[in-house]
Amino acid sequence: MTAGPPPLPATPPPRTMSHAFFRSIFRVLPLLLVLSPVNSSSCTMGNKTTEIRVKYENILSHDIEELVNMSAEYRDRCCKNKRHEHNKVFFCNDTQEIGSLQSMACNMLRFFNKQKINKEFRRKAALVSCGTLQVLQCKCERHKKEKVCTQVNAPNNEDTETVEQPKKKCNQEFCELKENISSLRSCWNKFEKIISRDGINRNG
Amino acid sequence: MAVPGASLVPILLLGLGTCLAASPSPKGVECILFNEEYMTCTWGSGQTLTANYSLYYWYENKLPVVECQQYLWDRSVRIGCRFEQSEIIQFQAFYVRVNASCNGQTLEIPSNRMELQNLVKPEAPVNLTIHNMSGNQLQLTWSSPYPKEQCLEHVVKYKSNKDTSWTNQEVKGVIFSFPSVDYEKYYTFYVRSKINNYCGNTQLWSEWSVPVFWGNNSTSKGSSGPERPRSPRRPRSVLTVSPRLVAGVAEEQLQWFWIHTVLIPIASCLLLLVLVVLLVRMERVWVIIMPRIPNPSKNFDDLFITHNGDFQVRWLPWLTTPLSWWQLPTPLTPLCPSRNGSESLKMLWRVSSPTTVKASAT
């Protein structure tokens, strides 16, 4: 007569359960840490639409207008053909206009040190980016804002070398910057339209 | 599928024959978003187009490509497409492609990238109303059928019946103040609107509004026929009150004008004339104003005429009636001493006595 194996306990010991619990948490936690910058907004002027509108209409819109005019002056034929090639496209998403503006402004800051672009043009673009971030009280992920915006707002006494655009080679960075400016302006138009109140007599 | 550029269109047309010779207008496809309620995209007119056209559109982030649901026709030819509000998405890149087919051959005509918020044409302003303010000031107000009033900018166009050209004034709100108005003139006001730079980038102005008038219309007949439409939207309450008030004020000013500039000067001149005539004709008045220089020569007519001024020898003896000293015409003033001065004095003393005057030879 042989004895059978001992019956398994009905429930696992608490020690094993706690290990499984912490392992599951440990897996989820890094995921949350990775995803959190995507979902969270680092802009603090979200609900103060009146204040944003006043600053945009009285100050920022004029700088944007000047930048758009400068962009139209610096025409580059190759930009029409290479509009969708290697360009990082930013969309002004519905209900996420502030976040979209933040992304566009932070992206535009990286063109400030591109020597192939006209110095005054990239300086003006950086000025608009810094103005957008300041009005919306936003920060960029890599904290480039503080450094670039300090340089932009400083008096322009340094005469750094300006490299003329090569005539034969298409300036891809210049085309990207023009696209970025156009997107930023459209997104501001959209945001302004949303926060503007309706007229009193819509149908007369 | 490769889409030919605009520069290749004429070459392709020649290859496709006369059916497609009447190509779309050089400006291509033109889209306008009317007051954000509906949109039309047109590519020509029935006079120039003969082929069979079809339109396809899509948005940058939203495929698939969709064909137009409601075409616009002109002389049995498709000349455009109408989009309802549900088919319109602003702030996203919008693309259109028009296919022209004839005899089994098809030509694709692309359009440029468009953003529909930059193609908005608002409706003309309505309810233009004029308010009389203090200090000869007028205030013009209006409203717009466009839902977002803060996204609009306006232009007011006005002139009077005595002006030769229009004056344009840009306005941001829905109020226009006219600082100094002339009550004798007749004014006409128009307003139109456009999406401002805060909400879009467009050059499409609305149509001009129905005009509103103000002022004295008595001398403005036939000033401008097309600018006075008989529209039921005309604010009658303002027009029935202001002309009466203006007419009463004008009459009163006219009366004062006649009194001040005509009546008073004429009356003054007449009065002056009368006074001058009286002055000349009435000697009593003249004497008072211009007193005569005393001339005692009348009392000495005998002395000067008969006796040639010989006072002592001829004239005194001639006097028959005694004279008192106060009756003498000359005052008793001491004479200048002369060789015969003492004698003259004696003579005079004797004359002054109340006794008979006897002349004595000097």
XYZ file of C-alpha atoms in Angstrom, chain B residues 206-328:
123
model
C -18.907 90.817 -47.296
C -21.345 92.659 -49.540
C -22.270 96.193 -48.579
C -25.186 96.468 -46.218
C -28.516 98.101 -46.955
C -27.836 101.848 -46.537
C -29.182 104.126 -43.864
C -29.802 107.842 -44.342
C -29.786 110.891 -42.128
C -30.294 114.604 -42.579
C -32.218 117.222 -44.509
C -33.477 115.740 -47.756
C -35.009 118.920 -49.218
C -32.222 119.567 -51.753
C -31.042 116.036 -52.380
C -33.501 114.838 -55.010
C -31.857 112.548 -57.512
C -28.529 112.478 -55.694
C -28.007 108.735 -56.237
C -30.676 106.332 -57.362
C -29.061 102.975 -56.555
C -28.170 104.116 -53.076
C -31.755 104.498 -51.948
C -33.348 101.120 -52.134
C -36.881 100.820 -50.903
C -36.109 98.032 -48.533
C -38.490 97.012 -45.777
C -35.512 96.830 -43.442
C -35.161 100.635 -43.523
C -35.344 102.051 -39.984
C -38.469 104.182 -40.412
C -38.625 105.285 -36.795
C -35.463 107.289 -37.224
C -36.407 108.788 -40.607
C -39.877 110.071 -39.510
C -38.578 111.961 -36.526
C -35.367 113.605 -37.571
C -36.503 115.535 -40.718
C -39.222 117.401 -38.757
C -36.843 118.397 -36.077
C -34.272 119.425 -38.622
C -36.863 121.414 -40.647
C -37.997 123.395 -37.585
C -34.493 124.259 -36.611
C -33.668 125.311 -40.139
C -36.643 127.703 -40.358
C -35.769 129.373 -37.116
C -32.184 129.821 -38.215
C -33.359 131.292 -41.516
C -35.458 133.901 -39.718
C -32.567 134.943 -37.573
C -30.382 135.127 -40.624
C -32.744 137.580 -42.355
C -33.071 139.725 -39.245
C -29.363 139.962 -38.587
C -28.016 140.416 -42.039
C -30.760 142.376 -43.840
C -33.315 144.067 -41.625
C -31.087 145.598 -39.019
C -28.585 147.160 -41.438
C -31.363 148.658 -43.565
C -33.101 150.117 -40.535
C -29.858 151.584 -39.318
C -29.181 153.228 -42.639
C -32.656 154.698 -42.798
C -32.375 156.126 -39.320
C -29.087 157.705 -40.156
C -30.523 159.238 -43.271
C -33.422 160.733 -41.379
C -31.142 162.230 -38.831
C -28.997 163.816 -41.490
C -32.002 165.301 -43.238
C -33.337 166.694 -39.998
C -29.996 168.114 -39.201
C -29.727 169.936 -42.442
C -33.284 171.212 -42.667
C -33.986 172.293 -39.080
C -31.883 175.298 -38.217
C -32.754 175.125 -34.574
C -31.198 171.686 -34.349
C -28.237 172.848 -36.375
C -27.679 175.810 -34.133
C -27.685 173.625 -31.094
C -25.180 171.255 -32.610
C -23.086 173.923 -34.312
C -23.365 177.215 -32.309
C -22.700 180.390 -34.198
C -19.739 182.579 -33.546
C -21.070 185.812 -31.996
C -21.070 188.734 -34.457
C -22.015 192.124 -33.037
C -21.691 193.865 -36.367
C -25.433 194.482 -36.632
C -25.441 196.952 -33.828
C -22.712 198.917 -35.489
C -24.123 199.139 -38.931
C -24.131 202.931 -38.737
C -20.582 203.137 -37.527
C -19.073 200.934 -40.157
C -21.287 201.714 -43.065
C -22.122 205.413 -42.654
C -19.137 206.741 -40.699
C -16.496 204.338 -41.922
C -15.540 203.257 -38.453
C -14.775 206.759 -37.145
C -15.866 206.241 -33.638
C -14.874 209.516 -31.965
C -15.494 212.237 -34.463
C -18.474 211.119 -36.374
C -20.364 208.490 -34.591
C -20.648 209.599 -30.995
C -22.054 213.009 -31.774
C -24.499 211.375 -33.967
C -26.003 209.542 -31.072
C -28.952 211.698 -29.870
C -30.200 209.648 -26.991
C -28.148 209.379 -23.824
C -26.699 205.967 -23.234
C -25.902 204.290 -20.018
C -22.565 202.703 -19.680
C -24.056 199.287 -19.956
C -25.572 200.149 -23.289
C -22.259 200.741 -24.876
